[in-house]
PDB file of C-alpha atoms and ligand atoms in Angstrom:
ATOM      1  CA  MET A 229     247.001-129.760 171.217  1.00 88.00           C
ATOM      2  CA  ASP A 230     249.036-131.304 174.038  1.00 92.00           C
ATOM      3  CA  GLU A 231     250.633-134.763 174.168  1.00 92.00           C
ATOM      4  CA  GLY A 232     247.643-136.198 176.056  1.00 94.00           C
ATOM      5  CA  GLU A 233     245.143-135.047 173.428  1.00 96.00           C
ATOM      6  CA  LEU A 234     247.390-136.273 170.639  1.00 97.00           C
ATOM      7  CA  ALA A 235     247.695-139.684 172.316  1.00 97.00           C
ATOM      8  CA  LEU A 236     243.911-139.889 172.612  1.00 97.00           C
ATOM      9  CA  LYS A 237     243.423-139.010 168.957  1.00 98.00           C
ATOM     10  CA  ARG A 238     246.092-141.539 167.977  1.00 98.00           C
ATOM     11  CA  GLU A 239     244.314-144.305 169.886  1.00 98.00           C
ATOM     12  CA  ARG A 240     240.992-143.375 168.259  1.00 98.00           C
ATOM     13  CA  LEU A 241     242.543-143.482 164.803  1.00 98.00           C
ATOM     14  CA  ILE A 242     244.053-146.908 165.521  1.00 98.00           C
ATOM     15  CA  GLU A 243     240.707-148.189 166.814  1.00 98.00           C
ATOM     16  CA  SER A 244     238.923-146.959 163.709  1.00 98.00           C
ATOM     17  CA  LEU A 245     241.466-148.662 161.424  1.00 98.00           C
ATOM     18  CA  VAL A 246     241.060-151.892 163.405  1.00 98.00           C
ATOM     19  CA  GLU A 247     237.264-151.631 163.249  1.00 98.00           C
ATOM     20  CA  ALA A 248     237.427-150.985 159.500  1.00 97.00           C
ATOM     21  CA  GLY A 249     239.327-154.265 159.248  1.00 97.00           C
ATOM     22  CA  VAL A 250     242.371-152.702 157.633  1.00 97.00           C
ATOM     23  CA  LEU A 251     244.697-152.919 160.639  1.00 98.00           C
ATOM     24  CA  LYS A 252     244.871-156.497 161.919  1.00 98.00           C
ATOM     25  CA  THR A 253     248.286-157.897 162.733  1.00 98.00           C
ATOM     26  CA  PRO A 254     249.187-157.257 166.395  1.00 98.00           C
ATOM     27  CA  ARG A 255     252.780-156.183 165.737  1.00 97.00           C
ATOM     28  CA  ILE A 256     251.632-153.742 163.035  1.00 98.00           C
ATOM     29  CA  VAL A 257     248.986-152.289 165.369  1.00 98.00           C
ATOM     30  CA  GLU A 258     251.668-151.963 168.052  1.00 98.00           C
ATOM     31  CA  ALA A 259     253.954-150.081 165.637  1.00 98.00           C
ATOM     32  CA  PHE A 260     251.143-147.555 165.000  1.00 98.00           C
ATOM     33  CA  ARG A 261     251.086-146.971 168.783  1.00 97.00           C
ATOM     34  CA  LYS A 262     254.851-146.705 169.229  1.00 97.00           C
ATOM     35  CA  VAL A 263     255.687-144.517 166.224  1.00 98.00           C
ATOM     36  CA  PRO A 264     253.646-141.320 166.758  1.00 97.00           C
ATOM     37  CA  ARG A 265     252.644-139.821 163.419  1.00 98.00           C
ATOM     38  CA  HIS A 266     252.593-136.263 164.816  1.00 97.00           C
ATOM     39  CA  LEU A 267     256.412-136.342 164.966  1.00 97.00           C
ATOM     40  CA  PHE A 268     256.508-136.773 161.184  1.00 98.00           C
ATOM     41  CA  VAL A 269     254.143-134.098 159.873  1.00 97.00           C
ATOM     42  CA  ALA A 270     255.115-130.512 159.042  1.00 94.00           C
ATOM     43  CA  LYS A 271     254.872-128.255 162.110  1.00 89.00           C
ATOM     44  CA  ASP A 272     251.625-126.517 161.150  1.00 93.00           C
ATOM     45  CA  TYR A 273     249.854-129.855 160.794  1.00 96.00           C
ATOM     46  CA  THR A 274     250.447-131.381 164.228  1.00 96.00           C
ATOM     47  CA  ASP A 275     246.773-131.049 165.183  1.00 96.00           C
ATOM     48  CA  TYR A 276     245.757-132.962 162.054  1.00 97.00           C
ATOM     49  CA  ALA A 277     248.303-135.764 162.438  1.00 98.00           C
ATOM     50  CA  TYR A 278     245.647-138.253 163.536  1.00 98.00           C
ATOM     51  CA  ASP A 279     243.099-137.414 160.882  1.00 98.00           C
ATOM     52  CA  ASP A 280     242.947-140.215 158.360  1.00 97.00           C
ATOM     53  CA  THR A 281     244.276-138.144 155.481  1.00 96.00           C
ATOM     54  CA  ALA A 282     247.518-137.608 153.598  1.00 95.00           C
ATOM     55  CA  LEU A 283     249.173-134.305 154.558  1.00 96.00           C
ATOM     56  CA  PRO A 284     251.619-132.157 152.609  1.00 93.00           C
ATOM     57  CA  ILE A 285     255.203-132.131 153.884  1.00 93.00           C
ATOM     58  CA  MET A 286     256.984-130.035 151.268  1.00 91.00           C
ATOM     59  CA  LYS A 287     257.177-129.634 147.495  1.00 89.00           C
ATOM     60  CA  GLU A 288     255.281-132.585 145.976  1.00 84.00           C
ATOM     61  CA  SER A 289     255.868-134.896 148.911  1.00 90.00           C
ATOM     62  CA  THR A 290     253.175-135.990 151.324  1.00 92.00           C
ATOM     63  CA  ILE A 291     252.946-138.162 154.377  1.00 95.00           C
ATOM     64  CA  SER A 292     250.688-140.990 153.255  1.00 94.00           C
ATOM     65  CA  GLN A 293     247.182-141.519 154.617  1.00 96.00           C
ATOM     66  CA  PRO A 294     247.178-143.814 157.682  1.00 98.00           C
ATOM     67  CA  TYR A 295     244.585-146.098 156.033  1.00 97.00           C
ATOM     68  CA  THR A 296     246.861-146.566 153.016  1.00 96.00           C
ATOM     69  CA  VAL A 297     249.961-147.177 155.137  1.00 97.00           C
ATOM     70  CA  ALA A 298     248.051-149.719 157.254  1.00 98.00           C
ATOM     71  CA  MET A 299     246.881-151.494 154.129  1.00 97.00           C
ATOM     72  CA  MET A 300     250.357-151.548 152.578  1.00 97.00           C
ATOM     73  CA  LEU A 301     251.961-152.882 155.741  1.00 98.00           C
ATOM     74  CA  GLU A 302     249.281-155.543 156.210  1.00 98.00           C
ATOM     75  CA  ALA A 303     249.893-156.631 152.622  1.00 98.00           C
ATOM     76  CA  LEU A 304     253.677-156.511 152.991  1.00 98.00           C
ATOM     77  CA  GLN A 305     253.684-158.407 156.329  1.00 98.00           C
ATOM     78  CA  PRO A 306     257.200-157.451 157.437  1.00 98.00           C
ATOM     79  CA  ASP A 307     258.535-160.117 159.820  1.00 98.00           C
ATOM     80  CA  ASP A 308     260.805-159.844 162.790  1.00 98.00           C
ATOM     81  CA  GLY A 309     264.348-159.836 161.370  1.00 98.00           C
ATOM     82  CA  ASP A 310     263.409-158.889 157.797  1.00 98.00           C
ATOM     83  CA  VAL A 311     265.604-156.664 155.644  1.00 98.00           C
ATOM     84  CA  VAL A 312     263.224-154.204 153.961  1.00 98.00           C
ATOM     85  CA  MET A 313     263.736-151.551 151.296  1.00 98.00           C
ATOM     86  CA  GLU A 314     261.361-148.586 151.090  1.00 98.00           C
ATOM     87  CA  ILE A 315     261.440-146.489 147.931  1.00 98.00           C
ATOM     88  CA  GLY A 316     260.340-142.937 148.872  1.00 97.00           C
ATOM     89  CA  THR A 317     261.208-141.918 152.448  1.00 97.00           C
ATOM     90  CA  GLY A 318     259.073-138.779 152.551  1.00 96.00           C
ATOM     91  CA  SER A 319     258.408-137.988 156.207  1.00 97.00           C
ATOM     92  CA  GLY A 320     260.125-141.138 157.445  1.00 98.00           C
ATOM     93  CA  TRP A 321     256.986-142.337 159.255  1.00 98.00           C
ATOM     94  CA  GLN A 322     256.472-145.530 157.305  1.00 98.00           C
ATOM     95  CA  ALA A 323     260.209-146.345 157.515  1.00 98.00           C
ATOM     96  CA  CYS A 324     260.020-146.043 161.312  1.00 98.00           C
ATOM     97  CA  LEU A 325     256.882-148.189 161.450  1.00 98.00           C
ATOM     98  CA  ILE A 326     258.643-150.914 159.470  1.00 98.00           C
ATOM     99  CA  ALA A 327     261.805-150.557 161.591  1.00 98.00           C
ATOM    100  CA  HIS A 328     259.680-151.131 164.682  1.00 98.00           C
ATOM    101  CA  ILE A 329     258.014-154.194 163.151  1.00 98.00           C
ATOM    102  CA  VAL A 330     261.228-155.890 161.963  1.00 98.00           C
ATOM    103  CA  SER A 331     262.940-155.052 165.310  1.00 98.00           C
ATOM    104  CA  GLU A 332     266.661-154.636 165.800  1.00 97.00           C
ATOM    105  CA  ARG A 333     267.173-158.083 164.315  1.00 98.00           C
ATOM    106  CA  GLY A 334     266.084-156.603 160.993  1.00 98.00           C
ATOM    107  CA  LYS A 335     266.883-153.507 158.962  1.00 98.00           C
ATOM    108  CA  VAL A 336     265.166-150.866 156.835  1.00 98.00           C
ATOM    109  CA  VAL A 337     266.861-149.164 153.925  1.00 98.00           C
ATOM    110  CA  THR A 338     264.836-146.162 152.757  1.00 98.00           C
ATOM    111  CA  ILE A 339     265.633-144.011 149.744  1.00 98.00           C
ATOM    112  CA  GLU A 340     264.533-140.455 148.976  1.00 98.00           C
ATOM    113  CA  ILE A 341     265.337-138.656 145.745  1.00 97.00           C
ATOM    114  CA  ASP A 342     264.704-135.080 146.914  1.00 97.00           C
ATOM    115  CA  MET A 343     267.502-133.712 149.070  1.00 97.00           C
ATOM    116  CA  ASP A 344     265.329-131.368 151.184  1.00 97.00           C
ATOM    117  CA  VAL A 345     262.721-134.057 151.777  1.00 97.00           C
ATOM    118  CA  ALA A 346     265.498-136.539 152.651  1.00 98.00           C
ATOM    119  CA  GLU A 347     266.757-134.032 155.226  1.00 97.00           C
ATOM    120  CA  PHE A 348     263.238-133.534 156.655  1.00 97.00           C
ATOM    121  CA  GLY A 349     262.829-137.326 156.886  1.00 97.00           C
ATOM    122  CA  ARG A 350     266.227-137.724 158.544  1.00 98.00           C
ATOM    123  CA  LYS A 351     265.404-135.153 161.233  1.00 97.00           C
ATOM    124  CA  ASN A 352     262.096-136.887 161.963  1.00 98.00           C
ATOM    125  CA  VAL A 353     263.641-140.335 162.116  1.00 98.00           C
ATOM    126  CA  GLU A 354     266.333-139.091 164.510  1.00 97.00           C
ATOM    127  CA  LYS A 355     263.638-138.148 167.035  1.00 96.00           C
ATOM    128  CA  LEU A 356     263.076-141.856 167.669  1.00 95.00           C
ATOM    129  CA  LYS A 357     266.763-142.834 167.462  1.00 92.00           C
ATOM    130  CA  PRO A 358     266.233-146.178 165.771  1.00 94.00           C
ATOM    131  CA  ASN A 359     269.478-148.005 165.035  1.00 94.00           C
ATOM    132  CA  ASN A 360     268.116-150.195 162.256  1.00 98.00           C
ATOM    133  CA  ILE A 361     267.307-147.602 159.581  1.00 98.00           C
ATOM    134  CA  GLU A 362     269.649-146.585 156.788  1.00 98.00           C
ATOM    135  CA  LEU A 363     268.565-143.378 155.039  1.00 98.00           C
ATOM    136  CA  VAL A 364     269.842-142.975 151.516  1.00 98.00           C
ATOM    137  CA  HIS A 365     269.570-139.862 149.369  1.00 98.00           C
ATOM    138  CA  GLY A 366     269.350-141.014 145.770  1.00 98.00           C
ATOM    139  CA  ASP A 367     267.244-142.441 142.972  1.00 98.00           C
ATOM    140  CA  GLY A 368     265.311-145.374 144.418  1.00 98.00           C
ATOM    141  CA  SER A 369     263.830-146.277 141.027  1.00 98.00           C
ATOM    142  CA  VAL A 370     266.972-148.383 140.576  1.00 98.00           C
ATOM    143  CA  GLY A 371     266.688-149.772 144.104  1.00 98.00           C
ATOM    144  CA  TYR A 372     269.741-149.921 146.323  1.00 98.00           C
ATOM    145  CA  GLU A 373     271.754-153.006 145.625  1.00 98.00           C
ATOM    146  CA  LYS A 374     274.299-152.403 148.373  1.00 97.00           C
ATOM    147  CA  GLY A 375     271.686-152.786 151.122  1.00 97.00           C
ATOM    148  CA  GLY A 376     270.142-155.985 149.758  1.00 95.00           C
ATOM    149  CA  PRO A 377     269.075-158.578 148.980  1.00 98.00           C
ATOM    150  CA  TYR A 378     265.725-157.761 150.584  1.00 98.00           C
ATOM    151  CA  ASP A 379     263.012-159.890 152.141  1.00 98.00           C
ATOM    152  CA  LYS A 380     260.472-157.178 151.377  1.00 98.00           C
ATOM    153  CA  ILE A 381     260.328-154.089 149.158  1.00 98.00           C
ATOM    154  CA  VAL A 382     257.727-151.320 149.311  1.00 98.00           C
ATOM    155  CA  TYR A 383     257.217-148.452 146.884  1.00 98.00           C
ATOM    156  CA  THR A 384     255.590-145.408 148.469  1.00 97.00           C
ATOM    157  CA  ALA A 385     255.451-143.568 145.133  1.00 95.00           C
ATOM    158  CA  GLY A 386     253.413-144.699 142.148  1.00 95.00           C
ATOM    159  CA  THR A 387     255.570-146.443 139.568  1.00 97.00           C
ATOM    160  CA  PRO A 388     255.021-147.193 135.847  1.00 96.00           C
ATOM    161  CA  LYS A 389     256.817-150.555 136.213  1.00 95.00           C
ATOM    162  CA  ILE A 390     259.054-152.703 138.369  1.00 97.00           C
ATOM    163  CA  PRO A 391     262.366-152.825 136.517  1.00 97.00           C
ATOM    164  CA  ASP A 392     264.466-156.027 136.551  1.00 97.00           C
ATOM    165  CA  ILE A 393     267.171-154.259 138.515  1.00 98.00           C
ATOM    166  CA  VAL A 394     264.768-153.854 141.470  1.00 98.00           C
ATOM    167  CA  PHE A 395     263.174-157.306 141.068  1.00 98.00           C
ATOM    168  CA  LYS A 396     266.683-158.832 141.298  1.00 98.00           C
ATOM    169  CA  GLN A 397     267.234-157.162 144.684  1.00 98.00           C
ATOM    170  CA  LEU A 398     264.274-159.079 146.152  1.00 98.00           C
ATOM    171  CA  LYS A 399     265.037-162.518 147.608  1.00 98.00           C
ATOM    172  CA  VAL A 400     263.287-165.573 146.193  1.00 98.00           C
ATOM    173  CA  GLY A 401     260.322-166.053 148.536  1.00 98.00           C
ATOM    174  CA  GLY A 402     260.275-162.300 149.124  1.00 98.00           C
ATOM    175  CA  ARG A 403     257.389-159.918 148.659  1.00 98.00           C
ATOM    176  CA  MET A 404     256.936-156.483 147.148  1.00 98.00           C
ATOM    177  CA  VAL A 405     254.042-154.023 147.509  1.00 98.00           C
ATOM    178  CA  ALA A 406     253.790-151.280 144.914  1.00 98.00           C
ATOM    179  CA  PRO A 407     251.294-148.820 143.420  1.00 97.00           C
ATOM    180  CA  LEU A 408     251.600-149.535 139.704  1.00 97.00           C
ATOM    181  CA  GLY A 409     249.990-147.725 136.805  1.00 94.00           C
ATOM    182  CA  SER A 410     249.920-144.455 134.946  1.00 91.00           C
ATOM    183  CA  ALA A 411     251.052-141.121 136.342  1.00 87.00           C
ATOM    184  CA  PHE A 412     247.524-140.238 137.453  1.00 87.00           C
ATOM    185  CA  ALA A 413     245.950-143.547 138.470  1.00 90.00           C
ATOM    186  CA  GLN A 414     247.533-146.537 140.104  1.00 93.00           C
ATOM    187  CA  ALA A 415     246.461-149.794 141.652  1.00 96.00           C
ATOM    188  CA  MET A 416     248.199-151.379 144.587  1.00 97.00           C
ATOM    189  CA  TYR A 417     249.800-154.723 143.826  1.00 98.00           C
ATOM    190  CA  VAL A 418     251.272-157.450 145.993  1.00 98.00           C
ATOM    191  CA  ILE A 419     254.020-159.233 144.091  1.00 98.00           C
ATOM    192  CA  ASP A 420     255.510-162.477 145.402  1.00 98.00           C
ATOM    193  CA  LYS A 421     258.832-163.591 143.948  1.00 98.00           C
ATOM    194  CA  VAL A 422     258.463-167.339 143.530  1.00 98.00           C
ATOM    195  CA  SER A 423     261.754-167.995 141.686  1.00 97.00           C
ATOM    196  CA  GLU A 424     264.615-166.002 140.141  1.00 95.00           C
ATOM    197  CA  ASP A 425     262.461-165.058 137.161  1.00 93.00           C
ATOM    198  CA  LYS A 426     258.866-165.777 138.204  1.00 96.00           C
ATOM    199  CA  TYR A 427     256.388-163.850 140.252  1.00 97.00           C
ATOM    200  CA  GLU A 428     252.742-163.984 141.238  1.00 98.00           C
ATOM    201  CA  GLN A 429     250.769-160.816 141.666  1.00 97.00           C
ATOM    202  CA  ARG A 430     247.417-159.746 142.994  1.00 97.00           C
ATOM    203  CA  LYS A 431     245.682-156.409 142.899  1.00 96.00           C
ATOM    204  CA  LEU A 432     244.476-154.748 146.083  1.00 94.00           C
ATOM    205  CA  GLY A 433     242.614-151.681 144.876  1.00 92.00           C
ATOM    206  CA  ASP A 434     242.944-148.292 143.252  1.00 93.00           C
ATOM    207  CA  PHE A 435     245.057-145.530 144.752  1.00 89.00           C
ATOM    208  CA  LEU A 436     246.687-142.277 143.832  1.00 89.00           C
ATOM    209  CA  PHE A 437     250.266-141.749 144.932  1.00 91.00           C
ATOM    210  CA  VAL A 438     252.997-139.186 144.510  1.00 91.00           C
ATOM    211  CA  LYS A 439     254.720-139.935 141.197  1.00 94.00           C
ATOM    212  CA  LEU A 440     257.980-141.849 141.181  1.00 96.00           C
ATOM    213  CA  ARG A 441     260.756-139.845 139.571  1.00 96.00           C
ATOM    214  CA  GLY A 442     264.189-140.953 138.429  1.00 97.00           C
ATOM    215  CA  LYS A 443     265.473-143.384 135.824  1.00 98.00           C
ATOM    216  CA  TYR A 444     262.489-145.772 135.852  1.00 97.00           C
ATOM    217  CA  GLY A 445     259.912-143.232 136.991  1.00 97.00           C
ATOM    218  CA  TRP A 446     258.405-140.187 135.336  1.00 91.00           C
ATOM    219  CA  GLN A 447     261.634-138.112 135.353  1.00 74.00           C
TER     220      GLN A 447
HETATM  221  N1  SAH B 799     256.433-143.233 152.970  1.00 79.44           N
HETATM  222  C1  SAH B 799     256.302-141.805 153.037  1.00 79.44           C
HETATM  223  C2  SAH B 799     255.476-141.218 151.937  1.00 79.44           C
HETATM  224  C3  SAH B 799     256.338-140.820 150.837  1.00 79.44           C
HETATM  225  S1  SAH B 799     255.620-139.918 149.513  1.00 79.44           S
HETATM  226  C4  SAH B 799     255.843-141.359 154.392  1.00 79.44           C
HETATM  227  O1  SAH B 799     255.640-142.201 155.263  1.00 79.44           O
HETATM  228  O2  SAH B 799     255.758-140.167 154.605  1.00 79.44           O
HETATM  229  C5  SAH B 799     256.692-140.490 148.232  1.00 79.44           C
HETATM  230  C6  SAH B 799     258.100-139.962 148.264  1.00 79.44           C
HETATM  231  O3  SAH B 799     258.806-140.596 147.209  1.00 79.44           O
HETATM  232  C7  SAH B 799     258.237-138.470 148.015  1.00 79.44           C
HETATM  233  O4  SAH B 799     258.896-137.878 149.110  1.00 79.44           O
HETATM  234  C8  SAH B 799     259.093-138.374 146.745  1.00 79.44           C
HETATM  235  O5  SAH B 799     260.026-137.312 146.771  1.00 79.44           O
HETATM  236  C9  SAH B 799     259.805-139.713 146.771  1.00 79.44           C
HETATM  237  N2  SAH B 799     260.328-140.178 145.481  1.00 79.44           N
HETATM  238  C10 SAH B 799     259.835-139.976 144.239  1.00 79.44           C
HETATM  239  N3  SAH B 799     260.604-140.594 143.315  1.00 79.44           N
HETATM  240  C11 SAH B 799     261.612-141.201 143.991  1.00 79.44           C
HETATM  241  C12 SAH B 799     262.735-141.994 143.592  1.00 79.44           C
HETATM  242  N4  SAH B 799     262.972-142.281 142.310  1.00 79.44           N
HETATM  243  N5  SAH B 799     263.561-142.449 144.566  1.00 79.44           N
HETATM  244  C13 SAH B 799     263.342-142.151 145.868  1.00 79.44           C
HETATM  245  N6  SAH B 799     262.299-141.408 146.301  1.00 79.44           N
HETATM  246  C14 SAH B 799     261.442-140.945 145.373  1.00 79.44           C
END
Protein backbone atom coordinates (compact mmCIF):
# COMPACT_ATOMS: atom_id res chain seq x y z
CA MET A 1 0.00 0.00 0.00
CA ASP A 2 1.41 3.43 -0.88
CA GLU A 3 1.27 6.63 1.19
CA GLY A 4 -1.82 7.84 -0.69
CA GLU A 5 -3.80 4.67 0.05
CA LEU A 6 -2.67 4.73 3.67
CA ALA A 7 -3.76 8.36 4.01
CA LEU A 8 -7.17 7.48 2.58
CA LYS A 9 -7.60 4.58 4.97
CA ARG A 10 -6.49 6.78 7.87
CA GLU A 11 -9.11 9.40 7.01
CA ARG A 12 -11.81 6.71 6.77
CA LEU A 13 -10.86 5.31 10.16
CA ILE A 14 -11.00 8.80 11.70
CA GLU A 15 -14.40 9.44 10.11
CA SER A 16 -15.76 6.17 11.45
CA LEU A 17 -14.53 6.96 14.98
CA VAL A 18 -16.13 10.41 14.75
CA GLU A 19 -19.39 8.92 13.46
CA ALA A 20 -19.36 6.34 16.26
CA GLY A 21 -19.19 9.28 18.66
CA VAL A 22 -15.97 8.15 20.27
CA LEU A 23 -13.68 10.76 18.72
CA LYS A 24 -15.01 14.26 19.42
CA THR A 25 -12.53 16.87 20.58
CA PRO A 26 -11.05 18.76 17.61
CA ARG A 27 -7.45 18.71 18.86
CA ILE A 28 -7.66 14.96 19.52
CA VAL A 29 -9.09 14.35 16.04
CA GLU A 30 -6.27 16.49 14.61
CA ALA A 31 -3.66 14.41 16.47
CA PHE A 32 -5.07 11.24 14.85
CA ARG A 33 -4.45 12.94 11.47
CA LYS A 34 -0.95 14.19 12.27
CA VAL A 35 0.46 11.08 13.97
CA PRO A 36 0.16 8.32 11.33
CA ARG A 37 -0.41 4.96 13.00
CA HIS A 38 1.31 3.05 10.18
CA LEU A 39 4.67 4.41 11.39
CA PHE A 40 4.15 2.60 14.71
CA VAL A 41 3.12 -0.92 13.71
CA ALA A 42 5.52 -3.80 13.03
CA LYS A 43 6.66 -3.84 9.39
CA ASP A 44 4.47 -6.73 8.24
CA TYR A 45 1.35 -4.97 9.50
CA THR A 46 1.56 -1.67 7.63
CA ASP A 47 -1.44 -2.54 5.44
CA TYR A 48 -3.55 -3.20 8.54
CA ALA A 49 -2.52 -0.05 10.41
CA TYR A 50 -5.88 1.62 9.79
CA ASP A 51 -8.04 -1.34 10.68
CA ASP A 52 -9.72 -0.71 14.00
CA THR A 53 -7.92 -3.50 15.82
CA ALA A 54 -5.01 -3.95 18.21
CA LEU A 55 -1.95 -5.38 16.44
CA PRO A 56 0.98 -7.34 17.85
CA ILE A 57 4.30 -5.49 18.02
CA MET A 58 6.54 -8.01 19.77
CA LYS A 59 6.49 -10.40 22.72
CA GLU A 60 3.31 -9.64 24.70
CA SER A 61 3.10 -6.03 23.59
CA THR A 62 0.48 -4.67 21.23
CA ILE A 63 -0.38 -1.36 19.69
CA SER A 64 -3.78 -0.58 21.16
CA GLN A 65 -6.97 -0.51 19.11
CA PRO A 66 -7.68 2.97 17.69
CA TYR A 67 -11.19 2.94 19.22
CA THR A 68 -9.72 2.29 22.67
CA VAL A 69 -7.02 4.95 22.29
CA ALA A 70 -9.63 7.48 21.11
CA MET A 71 -11.81 6.66 24.09
CA MET A 72 -8.93 6.92 26.57
CA LEU A 73 -7.77 10.25 25.17
CA GLU A 74 -11.29 11.68 25.12
CA ALA A 75 -11.64 10.65 28.76
CA LEU A 76 -8.19 11.97 29.70
CA GLN A 77 -8.68 15.32 27.87
CA PRO A 78 -5.02 16.34 27.72
CA ASP A 79 -4.79 20.14 27.49
CA ASP A 80 -2.33 22.35 25.72
CA GLY A 81 0.65 22.66 28.08
CA ASP A 82 -0.14 19.61 30.22
CA VAL A 83 2.58 17.39 31.67
CA VAL A 84 1.40 13.81 31.08
CA MET A 85 2.77 10.45 32.17
CA GLU A 86 1.99 7.33 30.13
CA ILE A 87 2.67 3.96 31.75
CA GLY A 88 3.41 1.46 28.93
CA THR A 89 5.02 3.01 25.84
CA GLY A 90 4.57 0.01 23.55
CA SER A 91 4.74 1.29 19.98
CA GLY A 92 4.96 4.92 21.04
CA TRP A 93 1.84 5.87 19.06
CA GLN A 94 -0.28 7.01 21.97
CA ALA A 95 2.68 8.93 23.46
CA CYS A 96 3.07 10.81 20.16
CA LEU A 97 -0.67 11.52 19.99
CA ILE A 98 -0.56 13.01 23.48
CA ALA A 99 2.63 14.96 22.67
CA HIS A 100 0.82 16.48 19.70
CA ILE A 101 -2.20 17.40 21.82
CA VAL A 102 -0.26 19.02 24.68
CA SER A 103 2.00 20.84 22.14
CA GLU A 104 5.54 21.99 22.81
CA ARG A 105 4.26 23.92 25.82
CA GLY A 106 3.61 20.55 27.46
CA LYS A 107 5.50 17.30 27.92
CA VAL A 108 4.95 13.54 27.83
CA VAL A 109 6.90 11.13 29.97
CA THR A 110 6.34 7.55 28.82
CA ILE A 111 7.70 4.45 30.53
CA GLU A 112 8.25 0.97 29.11
CA ILE A 113 9.43 -1.98 31.17
CA ASP A 114 10.62 -4.22 28.32
CA MET A 115 13.94 -3.13 26.87
CA ASP A 116 13.31 -4.39 23.31
CA VAL A 117 9.85 -2.85 23.20
CA ALA A 118 11.28 0.41 24.60
CA GLU A 119 13.81 0.39 21.76
CA PHE A 120 11.08 -0.29 19.16
CA GLY A 121 9.02 2.58 20.62
CA ARG A 122 12.03 4.91 20.61
CA LYS A 123 12.76 4.23 16.94
CA ASN A 124 9.12 4.91 16.03
CA VAL A 125 8.94 8.10 18.05
CA GLU A 126 12.15 9.38 16.44
CA LYS A 127 10.47 9.25 13.02
CA LEU A 128 8.36 12.24 14.06
CA LYS A 129 11.15 14.04 15.94
CA PRO A 130 8.99 15.43 18.71
CA ASN A 131 10.95 17.43 21.28
CA ASN A 132 8.45 17.07 24.11
CA ILE A 133 8.62 13.32 24.79
CA GLU A 134 10.85 11.70 27.38
CA LEU A 135 11.15 7.93 26.92
CA VAL A 136 12.08 6.02 30.04
CA HIS A 137 13.02 2.35 30.23
CA GLY A 138 11.91 1.10 33.62
CA ASP A 139 9.10 -0.09 35.86
CA GLY A 140 6.22 2.34 35.40
CA SER A 141 4.13 0.62 38.08
CA VAL A 142 5.91 2.96 40.51
CA GLY A 143 5.41 5.93 38.19
CA TYR A 144 8.28 8.28 37.50
CA GLU A 145 8.59 10.86 40.20
CA LYS A 146 11.41 12.78 38.55
CA GLY A 147 9.23 13.81 35.60
CA GLY A 148 6.26 14.96 37.69
CA PRO A 149 4.06 16.14 39.18
CA TYR A 150 1.64 15.37 36.35
CA ASP A 151 -1.56 17.01 35.16
CA LYS A 152 -2.66 13.72 33.64
CA ILE A 153 -1.63 10.07 33.94
CA VAL A 154 -2.66 7.23 31.63
CA TYR A 155 -2.07 3.51 32.08
CA THR A 156 -1.96 1.59 28.81
CA ALA A 157 -1.61 -1.75 30.61
CA GLY A 158 -4.25 -3.24 32.87
CA THR A 159 -3.41 -2.71 36.53
CA PRO A 160 -4.64 -4.44 39.72
CA LYS A 161 -4.54 -1.12 41.62
CA ILE A 162 -3.30 2.45 41.64
CA PRO A 163 -0.62 2.54 44.33
CA ASP A 164 -0.21 5.65 46.53
CA ILE A 165 3.19 6.29 45.02
CA VAL A 166 1.57 6.91 41.60
CA PHE A 167 -1.45 8.79 43.01
CA LYS A 168 0.99 11.19 44.74
CA GLN A 169 2.60 12.03 41.39
CA LEU A 170 -0.72 13.38 40.08
CA LYS A 171 -1.45 17.06 40.78
CA VAL A 172 -4.54 18.01 42.77
CA GLY A 173 -7.12 18.77 40.08
CA GLY A 174 -5.40 16.25 37.82
CA ARG A 175 -6.92 13.26 36.09
CA MET A 176 -5.93 9.65 35.55
CA VAL A 177 -7.34 7.08 33.11
CA ALA A 178 -6.60 3.44 33.85
CA PRO A 179 -7.86 -0.07 33.06
CA LEU A 180 -8.31 -1.55 36.52
CA GLY A 181 -9.23 -5.09 37.48
CA SER A 182 -8.01 -8.65 37.43
CA ALA A 183 -5.35 -10.02 35.11
CA PHE A 184 -7.95 -11.17 32.59
CA ALA A 185 -10.73 -8.59 32.78
CA GLN A 186 -10.51 -4.89 33.40
CA ALA A 187 -12.76 -1.88 33.31
CA MET A 188 -11.63 1.55 32.25
CA TYR A 189 -11.81 4.16 34.99
CA VAL A 190 -11.51 7.93 35.01
CA ILE A 191 -10.09 9.06 38.34
CA ASP A 192 -10.10 12.74 39.30
CA LYS A 193 -7.82 13.81 42.15
CA VAL A 194 -9.89 16.29 44.12
CA SER A 195 -7.48 16.78 47.05
CA GLU A 196 -4.21 15.30 48.35
CA ASP A 197 -6.01 12.20 49.60
CA LYS A 198 -9.41 12.20 47.86
CA TYR A 199 -10.50 11.12 44.44
CA GLU A 200 -13.68 10.63 42.46
CA GLN A 201 -13.95 7.85 39.95
CA ARG A 202 -16.28 6.73 37.22
CA LYS A 203 -16.32 3.60 35.14
CA LEU A 204 -16.29 3.77 31.35
CA GLY A 205 -16.67 0.17 30.26
CA ASP A 206 -15.02 -3.22 30.10
CA PHE A 207 -11.74 -3.78 28.30
CA LEU A 208 -8.92 -6.25 28.07
CA PHE A 209 -5.40 -4.89 28.15
CA VAL A 210 -1.86 -6.20 28.22
CA LYS A 211 -1.04 -6.98 31.85
CA LEU A 212 0.98 -4.50 33.88
CA ARG A 213 4.17 -6.06 35.19
CA GLY A 214 6.58 -4.78 37.81
CA LYS A 215 6.33 -4.02 41.51
CA TYR A 216 2.61 -3.14 41.60
CA GLY A 217 1.60 -5.23 38.60
CA TRP A 218 1.47 -8.96 38.00
CA GLN A 219 5.27 -9.50 38.11
N1 LIG B 1 0.26 2.78 24.40
C1 LIG B 1 0.80 1.70 23.63
C2 LIG B 1 0.21 0.36 23.97
C3 LIG B 1 1.04 -0.29 24.97
S1 LIG B 1 0.67 -1.96 25.38
C4 LIG B 1 0.74 1.99 22.16
O1 LIG B 1 0.27 3.06 21.78
O2 LIG B 1 1.23 1.18 21.40
C5 LIG B 1 1.22 -1.92 27.06
C6 LIG B 1 2.71 -1.85 27.26
O3 LIG B 1 2.93 -1.75 28.66
C7 LIG B 1 3.48 -3.08 26.81
O4 LIG B 1 4.45 -2.69 25.87
C8 LIG B 1 4.14 -3.60 28.09
O5 LIG B 1 5.45 -4.10 27.89
C9 LIG B 1 4.17 -2.35 28.94
N2 LIG B 1 4.28 -2.57 30.39
C10 LIG B 1 3.80 -3.58 31.14
N3 LIG B 1 4.10 -3.40 32.44
C11 LIG B 1 4.79 -2.23 32.52
C12 LIG B 1 5.38 -1.50 33.60
N4 LIG B 1 5.32 -1.94 34.86
N5 LIG B 1 6.01 -0.34 33.31
C13 LIG B 1 6.09 0.11 32.03
N6 LIG B 1 5.55 -0.54 30.97
C14 LIG B 1 4.90 -1.69 31.22
